[in-house]
C-alpha positions as a LaTeX table, in Angstrom:
\begin{tabular}{lrrr}
\hline
Residue & $x$ (\AA) & $y$ (\AA) & $z$ (\AA) \\
\hline
Met1 & 109.39 & 100.02 & $-22.93$ \\
Thr2 & 109.13 & 96.59 & $-24.58$ \\
Arg3 & 111.68 & 95.39 & $-22.05$ \\
Lys4 & 109.65 & 96.84 & $-19.03$ \\
Asn5 & 106.33 & 95.41 & $-20.35$ \\
Ser6 & 108.13 & 92.01 & $-20.46$ \\
Cys7 & 109.36 & 92.24 & $-17.08$ \\
Val8 & 105.85 & 93.16 & $-15.64$ \\
Ala9 & 103.99 & 90.33 & $-17.55$ \\
Ser10 & 106.67 & 87.80 & $-16.32$ \\
Ala11 & 105.86 & 88.80 & $-12.70$ \\
Pro12 & 102.33 & 86.96 & $-12.55$ \\
Leu13 & 103.69 & 84.04 & $-14.30$ \\
Ala14 & 106.55 & 83.74 & $-11.78$ \\
Arg15 & 104.04 & 83.80 & $-9.00$ \\
Leu16 & 101.77 & 81.38 & $-10.66$ \\
Ala17 & 104.79 & 78.88 & $-11.15$ \\
Val18 & 105.52 & 79.25 & $-7.36$ \\
Gly19 & 101.84 & 78.56 & $-6.49$ \\
Leu20 & 101.77 & 75.51 & $-8.74$ \\
Ala21 & 104.88 & 74.27 & $-7.09$ \\
Val22 & 103.37 & 74.70 & $-3.52$ \\
Leu23 & 100.20 & 73.10 & $-4.56$ \\
Val24 & 102.03 & 70.08 & $-6.09$ \\
Ser25 & 104.13 & 69.85 & $-3.05$ \\
Ala26 & 100.89 & 69.65 & $-0.90$ \\
Leu27 & 99.31 & 66.79 & $-2.82$ \\
Pro28 & 100.52 & 64.01 & $-0.79$ \\
Thr29 & 99.52 & 65.70 & 2.46 \\
Ala30 & 95.93 & 66.39 & 1.32 \\
Ala31 & 95.71 & 62.67 & $-0.11$ \\
Thr32 & 96.98 & 61.49 & 3.35 \\
Ala33 & 94.35 & 63.76 & 5.18 \\
Ala34 & 91.64 & 62.40 & 2.82 \\
Ala35 & 92.63 & 58.91 & 3.64 \\
Glu36 & 92.57 & 59.52 & 7.24 \\
Glu37 & 89.08 & 60.95 & 6.90 \\
Val38 & 87.70 & 57.71 & 5.11 \\
Ala39 & 89.62 & 55.45 & 7.35 \\
Pro40 & 89.04 & 56.36 & 11.12 \\
Pro41 & 91.58 & 55.47 & 13.78 \\
Ala42 & 91.52 & 51.79 & 14.79 \\
Gly43 & 90.07 & 53.10 & 18.37 \\
Arg44 & 87.09 & 54.42 & 16.79 \\
Asp45 & 86.47 & 52.17 & 13.85 \\
Pro46 & 82.78 & 51.70 & 13.23 \\
Ala47 & 83.53 & 48.27 & 11.56 \\
Val48 & 83.90 & 47.09 & 14.99 \\
Val49 & 80.23 & 47.48 & 15.69 \\
Ser50 & 79.01 & 45.83 & 12.43 \\
Asp51 & 81.55 & 43.03 & 13.11 \\
Trp52 & 80.46 & 42.39 & 16.69 \\
Met53 & 76.83 & 42.58 & 15.80 \\
Arg54 & 77.62 & 39.81 & 13.33 \\
Thr55 & 79.23 & 37.91 & 15.92 \\
Ala56 & 76.23 & 38.24 & 18.23 \\
Ala57 & 73.69 & 37.05 & 15.32 \\
Asp58 & 75.97 & 33.98 & 14.62 \\
Thr59 & 76.36 & 33.08 & 18.31 \\
Ile60 & 72.74 & 33.50 & 18.96 \\
Ala61 & 71.76 & 31.32 & 15.92 \\
Val62 & 73.77 & 28.76 & 17.44 \\
Glu63 & 72.75 & 28.98 & 20.93 \\
Val64 & 69.22 & 29.80 & 20.90 \\
Asp65 & 66.85 & 26.93 & 19.80 \\
Gly66 & 63.80 & 29.08 & 18.73 \\
Thr67 & 62.31 & 31.06 & 16.01 \\
Pro68 & 63.66 & 34.31 & 14.37 \\
Pro69 & 61.37 & 36.42 & 16.87 \\
Asp70 & 62.80 & 34.84 & 19.78 \\
Arg71 & 66.38 & 35.22 & 18.68 \\
Ala72 & 65.55 & 38.95 & 17.90 \\
Phe73 & 65.48 & 40.03 & 21.48 \\
Trp74 & 69.12 & 38.70 & 22.24 \\
Glu75 & 70.31 & 40.91 & 19.29 \\
Ala76 & 68.46 & 43.82 & 20.82 \\
Tyr77 & 70.21 & 43.31 & 24.15 \\
Ala78 & 73.47 & 43.11 & 22.32 \\
Ala79 & 72.94 & 46.20 & 20.21 \\
Thr80 & 71.92 & 48.37 & 23.23 \\
Ala81 & 75.10 & 47.22 & 25.24 \\
Val82 & 77.13 & 48.15 & 22.29 \\
His83 & 75.27 & 51.61 & 21.79 \\
Asn84 & 75.75 & 52.44 & 25.43 \\
Ala85 & 79.33 & 51.50 & 25.40 \\
Val86 & 80.10 & 53.73 & 22.38 \\
Thr87 & 77.87 & 56.69 & 23.22 \\
Gly88 & 79.11 & 56.75 & 26.70 \\
Ile89 & 82.38 & 57.74 & 25.44 \\
Glu90 & 81.70 & 59.48 & 22.16 \\
Gly91 & 78.52 & 61.40 & 23.28 \\
Arg92 & 76.57 & 62.40 & 20.18 \\
Tyr93 & 73.30 & 60.35 & 21.12 \\
Ala94 & 71.34 & 59.65 & 24.14 \\
Ser95 & 72.28 & 56.27 & 25.74 \\
Tyr96 & 69.78 & 53.47 & 26.40 \\
Arg97 & 68.34 & 54.05 & 29.99 \\
Trp98 & 71.88 & 54.84 & 31.23 \\
Arg99 & 73.55 & 58.02 & 32.53 \\
Glu100 & 77.04 & 56.72 & 32.93 \\
Arg101 & 79.81 & 58.41 & 30.79 \\
Gly102 & 83.07 & 56.81 & 30.00 \\
Pro103 & 86.59 & 58.21 & 30.17 \\
Arg104 & 86.94 & 60.99 & 27.48 \\
His105 & 90.04 & 59.38 & 25.73 \\
Ala106 & 88.90 & 55.76 & 25.93 \\
Ser107 & 88.68 & 53.85 & 22.72 \\
Ser108 & 85.00 & 53.47 & 21.78 \\
Ala109 & 85.85 & 50.56 & 19.49 \\
Ala110 & 87.43 & 48.52 & 22.34 \\
Ala111 & 84.39 & 49.44 & 24.41 \\
Ala112 & 81.83 & 48.20 & 21.74 \\
Ala113 & 83.83 & 44.93 & 21.41 \\
Ala114 & 83.94 & 44.36 & 25.17 \\
Ala115 & 80.49 & 45.07 & 25.56 \\
Ala116 & 79.23 & 42.64 & 23.09 \\
His117 & 81.69 & 40.03 & 24.32 \\
Arg118 & 80.59 & 40.58 & 28.02 \\
Leu119 & 76.84 & 40.37 & 27.25 \\
Leu120 & 77.27 & 37.37 & 24.97 \\
Thr121 & 79.41 & 35.26 & 27.42 \\
Arg122 & 77.17 & 36.10 & 30.23 \\
Tyr123 & 74.05 & 34.84 & 28.31 \\
Phe124 & 75.92 & 32.10 & 26.47 \\
Pro125 & 78.88 & 30.77 & 28.39 \\
Ala126 & 79.07 & 27.68 & 26.17 \\
Ser127 & 80.52 & 29.92 & 23.31 \\
Ala128 & 83.02 & 31.75 & 25.44 \\
Ala129 & 86.00 & 30.27 & 23.83 \\
Gly130 & 85.05 & 31.35 & 20.54 \\
Leu131 & 84.06 & 34.79 & 21.81 \\
Asp132 & 87.32 & 35.14 & 23.54 \\
Thr133 & 89.12 & 34.46 & 20.30 \\
Ala134 & 87.06 & 37.20 & 18.39 \\
Leu135 & 87.70 & 39.68 & 21.31 \\
Ala136 & 91.45 & 39.15 & 21.06 \\
Ala137 & 91.43 & 39.64 & 17.25 \\
Thr138 & 89.58 & 42.99 & 17.60 \\
Leu139 & 91.70 & 44.33 & 20.36 \\
Ala140 & 94.90 & 43.18 & 18.40 \\
Lys141 & 93.92 & 46.00 & 15.88 \\
Ile142 & 93.67 & 48.65 & 18.44 \\
Pro143 & 96.78 & 50.23 & 19.79 \\
Asp144 & 97.84 & 48.79 & 23.27 \\
Gly145 & 97.64 & 51.51 & 26.13 \\
Arg146 & 95.32 & 53.36 & 28.27 \\
Ala147 & 92.69 & 54.17 & 25.77 \\
Glu148 & 92.13 & 50.35 & 24.97 \\
Arg149 & 92.10 & 49.37 & 28.62 \\
Glu150 & 89.76 & 52.04 & 29.74 \\
Gly151 & 87.43 & 51.21 & 26.56 \\
Val152 & 87.31 & 47.58 & 27.66 \\
Ala153 & 86.46 & 48.19 & 31.20 \\
Phe154 & 83.73 & 50.73 & 30.07 \\
Gly155 & 82.46 & 48.37 & 27.76 \\
Arg156 & 81.86 & 45.70 & 30.40 \\
Arg157 & 80.00 & 47.99 & 32.65 \\
Ala158 & 77.77 & 48.80 & 29.77 \\
Ala159 & 76.95 & 45.15 & 29.15 \\
Asp160 & 76.33 & 44.37 & 32.85 \\
His161 & 73.96 & 47.32 & 33.05 \\
Val162 & 71.82 & 46.04 & 30.14 \\
Val163 & 71.85 & 42.39 & 31.79 \\
Gly164 & 70.54 & 44.06 & 34.81 \\
Leu165 & 67.85 & 46.06 & 33.11 \\
Arg166 & 66.56 & 42.69 & 31.37 \\
Ala167 & 66.46 & 40.58 & 34.38 \\
Asn168 & 63.01 & 39.02 & 35.18 \\
Asp169 & 61.57 & 40.56 & 31.73 \\
Gly170 & 59.18 & 37.80 & 31.24 \\
Arg171 & 61.34 & 35.66 & 28.74 \\
Gly172 & 60.17 & 32.12 & 28.62 \\
Ala173 & 57.54 & 32.67 & 31.25 \\
Pro174 & 54.60 & 30.03 & 31.15 \\
Val175 & 52.05 & 31.79 & 29.18 \\
Ser176 & 49.40 & 29.54 & 27.58 \\
Phe177 & 46.59 & 30.16 & 25.05 \\
Asp178 & 43.44 & 28.61 & 26.58 \\
Arg179 & 40.60 & 29.57 & 24.40 \\
Pro180 & 38.76 & 26.36 & 23.24 \\
Pro181 & 38.44 & 25.67 & 19.53 \\
Ala182 & 35.45 & 27.44 & 17.94 \\
Pro183 & 34.84 & 28.99 & 14.68 \\
Gly184 & 37.44 & 31.77 & 14.01 \\
Val185 & 39.44 & 30.87 & 16.90 \\
Trp186 & 43.09 & 29.56 & 16.40 \\
Arg187 & 43.94 & 26.07 & 16.69 \\
Pro188 & 47.22 & 24.09 & 15.94 \\
Thr189 & 47.89 & 23.78 & 12.19 \\
Pro190 & 48.96 & 21.00 & 9.89 \\
Pro191 & 51.33 & 19.30 & 9.48 \\
Ala192 & 52.81 & 19.30 & 12.91 \\
Phe193 & 49.72 & 20.50 & 14.74 \\
Ala194 & 52.13 & 22.11 & 17.34 \\
Pro195 & 50.95 & 24.25 & 20.37 \\
Phe196 & 51.00 & 28.16 & 20.39 \\
Ser197 & 54.84 & 29.06 & 19.96 \\
Asn198 & 56.41 & 31.45 & 22.31 \\
Ala199 & 53.19 & 32.71 & 23.76 \\
Trp200 & 55.31 & 34.62 & 26.40 \\
Leu201 & 56.48 & 37.01 & 23.70 \\
Gly202 & 53.10 & 38.83 & 24.05 \\
Arg203 & 53.48 & 39.37 & 27.86 \\
Met204 & 57.10 & 40.24 & 27.86 \\
Arg205 & 58.42 & 43.47 & 29.29 \\
Pro206 & 59.12 & 45.78 & 26.06 \\
Leu207 & 62.44 & 47.49 & 25.79 \\
Leu208 & 60.89 & 50.80 & 24.74 \\
Leu209 & 57.09 & 50.75 & 25.00 \\
Arg210 & 55.30 & 51.22 & 28.35 \\
Ser211 & 53.31 & 47.90 & 27.95 \\
Pro212 & 52.80 & 45.08 & 25.41 \\
Asp213 & 49.25 & 46.44 & 24.53 \\
Met214 & 50.31 & 50.05 & 24.10 \\
Phe215 & 49.59 & 50.02 & 20.41 \\
Arg216 & 47.14 & 47.10 & 20.23 \\
Pro217 & 45.09 & 47.66 & 17.22 \\
Gly218 & 41.20 & 46.90 & 16.98 \\
Pro219 & 39.96 & 43.33 & 16.27 \\
Pro220 & 40.31 & 41.53 & 12.89 \\
Pro221 & 37.49 & 41.48 & 10.45 \\
Ala222 & 34.38 & 39.72 & 11.85 \\
Leu223 & 33.87 & 36.14 & 10.85 \\
Gly224 & 32.08 & 36.00 & 7.52 \\
Ser225 & 32.08 & 39.94 & 6.91 \\
Ala226 & 32.77 & 41.14 & 3.52 \\
Arg227 & 36.37 & 42.05 & 4.31 \\
Tyr228 & 36.86 & 38.70 & 5.92 \\
Val229 & 35.81 & 36.83 & 2.78 \\
Arg230 & 37.77 & 39.21 & 0.48 \\
Asp231 & 40.87 & 38.16 & 2.65 \\
Leu232 & 40.11 & 34.53 & 2.62 \\
Val233 & 39.53 & 34.34 & $-1.08$ \\
Glu234 & 42.80 & 36.30 & $-1.85$ \\
Val235 & 44.99 & 34.05 & 0.39 \\
Arg236 & 43.19 & 30.95 & $-1.04$ \\
Glu237 & 43.79 & 31.82 & $-4.71$ \\
Phe238 & 47.37 & 33.30 & $-4.43$ \\
Gly239 & 48.73 & 31.37 & $-1.30$ \\
Ala240 & 47.95 & 27.85 & $-2.25$ \\
Lys241 & 50.84 & 25.39 & $-2.64$ \\
Asp242 & 49.56 & 24.74 & $-6.45$ \\
Ser243 & 48.19 & 28.14 & $-6.99$ \\
Thr244 & 47.77 & 28.92 & $-10.92$ \\
Arg245 & 47.19 & 32.60 & $-9.88$ \\
Arg246 & 50.45 & 33.23 & $-8.21$ \\
Thr247 & 53.28 & 34.34 & $-10.54$ \\
Pro248 & 56.99 & 33.32 & $-10.30$ \\
Ala249 & 57.99 & 36.57 & $-9.01$ \\
Gln250 & 55.46 & 36.60 & $-6.25$ \\
Thr251 & 56.51 & 33.10 & $-5.37$ \\
Asp252 & 60.05 & 34.49 & $-4.98$ \\
Thr253 & 58.78 & 37.18 & $-2.76$ \\
Ala254 & 57.15 & 34.69 & $-0.61$ \\
Arg255 & 60.03 & 32.58 & $-0.15$ \\
Phe256 & 62.54 & 35.71 & 0.21 \\
Phe257 & 60.82 & 36.81 & 3.21 \\
Thr258 & 61.22 & 33.83 & 5.34 \\
Glu259 & 64.27 & 34.70 & 7.25 \\
Leu260 & 66.36 & 37.75 & 6.52 \\
Asp261 & 69.90 & 38.78 & 7.50 \\
Leu262 & 69.17 & 42.03 & 9.27 \\
Pro263 & 72.71 & 42.71 & 10.84 \\
Gly264 & 74.28 & 42.11 & 7.65 \\
Ala265 & 71.98 & 44.69 & 5.87 \\
Leu266 & 72.62 & 47.34 & 8.64 \\
Gly267 & 76.29 & 46.79 & 8.46 \\
Asp268 & 76.17 & 47.24 & 4.75 \\
His269 & 74.30 & 50.36 & 4.88 \\
Ala270 & 76.52 & 51.80 & 7.45 \\
Ala271 & 79.49 & 51.14 & 5.56 \\
Arg272 & 78.35 & 52.64 & 2.26 \\
His273 & 77.23 & 55.54 & 3.95 \\
Arg274 & 80.22 & 56.15 & 6.04 \\
Leu275 & 78.53 & 56.23 & 9.21 \\
Asp276 & 80.92 & 56.93 & 12.15 \\
Ile277 & 81.03 & 54.63 & 15.05 \\
Ala278 & 78.45 & 56.42 & 17.27 \\
Ala279 & 76.02 & 56.66 & 14.31 \\
Thr280 & 76.60 & 52.95 & 13.45 \\
Ala281 & 75.86 & 51.90 & 16.93 \\
Arg282 & 72.67 & 53.85 & 17.14 \\
Leu283 & 71.48 & 52.48 & 13.94 \\
Tyr284 & 71.62 & 48.85 & 15.31 \\
Ala285 & 70.18 & 49.79 & 18.60 \\
Ala286 & 67.38 & 51.75 & 17.39 \\
Val287 & 66.34 & 49.19 & 14.66 \\
His288 & 66.73 & 46.03 & 16.80 \\
Thr289 & 65.01 & 47.60 & 19.86 \\
Val290 & 61.97 & 48.80 & 17.82 \\
Gln291 & 61.82 & 45.36 & 15.91 \\
Ala292 & 61.77 & 43.47 & 19.32 \\
Asp293 & 58.98 & 45.66 & 20.71 \\
Ala294 & 56.93 & 45.20 & 17.59 \\
Ile295 & 57.26 & 41.43 & 18.04 \\
Val296 & 55.87 & 42.07 & 21.63 \\
Ala297 & 52.89 & 44.29 & 20.16 \\
Ala298 & 52.32 & 41.27 & 17.39 \\
Trp299 & 52.11 & 38.56 & 19.92 \\
Asp300 & 50.13 & 40.72 & 22.27 \\
Ala301 & 47.48 & 40.80 & 19.73 \\
Lys302 & 47.79 & 37.28 & 18.87 \\
Leu303 & 46.99 & 36.28 & 22.35 \\
Arg304 & 44.13 & 38.89 & 22.53 \\
Tyr305 & 42.35 & 38.09 & 19.47 \\
Gly306 & 43.54 & 34.53 & 18.82 \\
Asn307 & 41.87 & 34.33 & 15.32 \\
Trp308 & 42.41 & 31.19 & 13.20 \\
Arg309 & 45.06 & 30.83 & 10.32 \\
Pro310 & 43.91 & 30.82 & 6.66 \\
Val311 & 44.75 & 27.04 & 6.27 \\
Thr312 & 42.15 & 26.35 & 9.10 \\
Ala313 & 39.60 & 29.04 & 7.72 \\
Ile314 & 39.90 & 27.36 & 4.39 \\
His315 & 39.44 & 23.80 & 5.71 \\
Arg316 & 36.53 & 24.78 & 7.93 \\
Ala317 & 34.83 & 27.54 & 5.58 \\
Asp318 & 31.61 & 25.97 & 6.23 \\
Glu319 & 31.58 & 27.25 & 9.89 \\
Asp320 & 32.22 & 31.04 & 8.99 \\
Gly321 & 28.64 & 31.92 & 8.45 \\
Ser322 & 29.29 & 33.12 & 5.05 \\
Pro323 & 27.46 & 31.65 & 1.69 \\
Ala324 & 30.50 & 33.07 & $-0.37$ \\
Thr325 & 33.01 & 30.69 & 1.00 \\
Ser326 & 33.08 & 26.73 & 0.89 \\
Pro327 & 35.42 & 24.34 & 2.71 \\
Asp328 & 38.66 & 22.83 & 0.89 \\
Pro329 & 39.85 & 20.29 & 3.21 \\
Gly330 & 42.66 & 19.43 & 0.81 \\
Trp331 & 43.95 & 23.01 & 0.53 \\
Glu332 & 47.83 & 23.59 & 1.40 \\
Pro333 & 49.68 & 26.73 & 1.66 \\
Leu334 & 52.87 & 27.41 & $-0.16$ \\
Leu335 & 54.83 & 27.66 & 3.00 \\
Met336 & 54.24 & 25.80 & 6.27 \\
Thr337 & 52.21 & 27.77 & 8.73 \\
Pro338 & 54.01 & 28.90 & 11.88 \\
Ala339 & 52.52 & 27.73 & 15.13 \\
His340 & 50.56 & 30.99 & 16.43 \\
Pro341 & 47.40 & 33.02 & 15.36 \\
Asp342 & 47.01 & 35.15 & 12.10 \\
Tyr343 & 46.50 & 38.62 & 13.58 \\
Leu344 & 48.82 & 40.29 & 13.73 \\
Ser345 & 51.34 & 39.15 & 11.34 \\
Gly346 & 54.82 & 39.19 & 13.20 \\
His347 & 56.78 & 39.57 & 9.96 \\
Ala348 & 54.70 & 42.48 & 8.69 \\
Thr349 & 54.95 & 44.25 & 12.12 \\
Thr350 & 58.67 & 43.85 & 12.35 \\
Ala351 & 59.02 & 45.07 & 8.87 \\
Gly352 & 56.95 & 48.16 & 9.48 \\
Ala353 & 59.25 & 48.76 & 12.52 \\
Leu354 & 62.39 & 48.40 & 10.36 \\
Thr355 & 61.35 & 50.80 & 7.59 \\
Gly356 & 59.74 & 53.30 & 10.10 \\
Ala357 & 62.97 & 53.02 & 12.25 \\
Met358 & 65.37 & 53.87 & 9.36 \\
Thr359 & 63.00 & 56.67 & 7.87 \\
Lys360 & 62.82 & 58.19 & 11.22 \\
Leu361 & 66.66 & 57.99 & 11.87 \\
Leu362 & 67.55 & 59.25 & 8.22 \\
Gly363 & 64.72 & 61.76 & 7.83 \\
Thr364 & 63.67 & 60.36 & 4.67 \\
Asp365 & 62.01 & 57.20 & 3.16 \\
Arg366 & 64.93 & 56.46 & 1.03 \\
Ile367 & 66.23 & 53.70 & 3.13 \\
Asp368 & 68.75 & 52.28 & 0.60 \\
Leu369 & 68.87 & 48.93 & 2.20 \\
Thr370 & 70.48 & 45.66 & 0.51 \\
Val371 & 68.87 & 42.63 & 2.19 \\
His372 & 69.92 & 38.97 & 1.86 \\
Ser373 & 67.45 & 36.32 & 2.62 \\
Thr374 & 69.35 & 33.50 & 4.47 \\
Arg375 & 66.66 & 30.77 & 3.68 \\
Gly376 & 65.75 & 32.07 & 0.30 \\
Gly377 & 69.40 & 32.59 & $-0.62$ \\
Thr378 & 68.90 & 35.53 & $-2.61$ \\
Thr379 & 69.42 & 39.26 & $-2.26$ \\
Arg380 & 67.42 & 42.45 & $-2.95$ \\
His381 & 68.04 & 46.07 & $-2.83$ \\
Tyr382 & 65.28 & 48.42 & $-1.58$ \\
Glu383 & 65.81 & 52.05 & $-2.33$ \\
His384 & 62.50 & 53.18 & $-0.64$ \\
Ala385 & 60.58 & 52.07 & 2.67 \\
Gly386 & 57.35 & 51.64 & 0.79 \\
Ala387 & 58.52 & 48.97 & $-1.66$ \\
Tyr388 & 60.10 & 46.94 & 1.25 \\
Asp389 & 56.68 & 47.22 & 3.20 \\
Arg390 & 54.86 & 46.23 & 0.22 \\
Asp391 & 56.78 & 43.20 & $-0.53$ \\
Ala392 & 56.63 & 42.33 & 3.14 \\
Ile393 & 52.98 & 42.73 & 3.27 \\
Asp394 & 52.31 & 40.61 & 0.10 \\
Ala395 & 54.78 & 37.82 & 1.02 \\
Arg396 & 52.78 & 36.37 & 3.79 \\
Val397 & 49.75 & 36.46 & 1.36 \\
Phe398 & 51.64 & 34.65 & $-1.29$ \\
Ala399 & 52.98 & 32.17 & 1.20 \\
Gly400 & 49.46 & 31.33 & 2.15 \\
Ile401 & 50.11 & 31.87 & 5.76 \\
His402 & 48.58 & 35.21 & 6.56 \\
Thr403 & 45.67 & 37.25 & 5.52 \\
Arg404 & 46.23 & 40.70 & 3.84 \\
Thr405 & 44.45 & 42.45 & 7.03 \\
Ala406 & 46.89 & 40.89 & 9.45 \\
Asp407 & 49.81 & 42.16 & 7.12 \\
Val408 & 48.64 & 45.58 & 6.57 \\
Val409 & 47.52 & 46.31 & 10.00 \\
Gly410 & 50.71 & 44.87 & 11.50 \\
Asn411 & 52.74 & 46.81 & 9.37 \\
Arg412 & 51.01 & 50.10 & 10.34 \\
Val413 & 51.61 & 49.14 & 14.08 \\
Gly414 & 55.22 & 48.71 & 13.29 \\
His415 & 55.44 & 52.11 & 12.01 \\
Arg416 & 53.52 & 53.60 & 14.88 \\
Ile417 & 56.12 & 51.89 & 17.42 \\
Ala418 & 58.75 & 53.33 & 15.62 \\
Asp419 & 57.51 & 56.81 & 15.52 \\
Trp420 & 56.82 & 56.90 & 19.09 \\
Ala421 & 59.85 & 55.07 & 20.28 \\
Leu422 & 62.40 & 57.17 & 18.29 \\
Asp423 & 60.85 & 60.34 & 19.35 \\
Arg424 & 61.94 & 59.38 & 22.75 \\
Tyr425 & 65.01 & 57.09 & 22.45 \\
Phe426 & 68.48 & 57.34 & 20.69 \\
Arg427 & 67.90 & 61.18 & 20.18 \\
Pro428 & 70.81 & 63.29 & 19.23 \\
Leu429 & 72.21 & 65.16 & 22.20 \\
Arg430 & 71.91 & 69.10 & 22.30 \\
Gly431 & 74.80 & 70.67 & 20.76 \\
His432 & 75.19 & 67.77 & 18.46 \\
\hline
\end{tabular}
């Protein structure tokens, strides 16, 4: 009896030992499968999208002698070309104003690189040698063969389509601001007293919106009104170059939001969240196009309302009709005032477009965005959209270059543009 019980007891142990042996022998295979899941094949590597959007930003910074709003459009063109090249092969998301599909087994990474390369060399032929080198380096990581060749060919078609779409879109058109100087009306500001910068932005054909004035807000506060005075007093106290009210932290915020590395922030987000190549391309395209249209909307309002900047309003406060304000001809802002009107704030409008787009894409206001300031030289992490919006709005007041109303309304317009546009563009395809 004892011997029988012993044999019965040993059978489960034997089976357990065999099972453990099988499990141990399978571990390398499981580890390999996990590694393959983390590291996609070279032909579909999402890092290619981020790398080429970085190349696009660097090329545009060298080639375009303009302001960040001007350069943003070229980045949007590159992002839409890359998006169409990738989604035309991968599917998953609707392409941007294009119905073409690429070969099913083509390399979407090769297509992304070829699209960016083709678009950039078409617009900036002087940079062709460097771009050729970058393309060769990307393709060297992708296995030679039919998939690579077909991907490259399709990517070039995607780029040519975007170039065709943006032909005669109003870039650089002769648009002028002709309103004569008067109380409340914009005029060139010190120290350069430069004319209205890039007025054509307000008449440019949008990428997503139906027209530049589609989300045009109501007018700014009336000259001398309570809200006008409140805005002016705040920017006068907190935005002065020698302000005693502005804290060091507020000064840092003002300097941080001068010029941001958006392609780097999007690439970092995509990598940390392990977005695949289609989702990465969509992220760049959605954010860049929504921001580009936010710039059009902001400049449309600048042209329509043309109200003066804080520095002018403070210097000429005796003209605003309010006994609560007085002129200060020696007042200077913390940062130099850009050469265009106050309302809307372009930076606050594009900030709302950024956070609005990411919130819409992610389905949550937890945007988890790490942003580097290329001029400020510092990096900040924003967990939630509201915190980013708050700092972007405050920054222009603390810098002394925008009123709070111009910032708050601009930020709201940016969100409205993102909501409307992403209900219609870059949507997931049915069944995905």
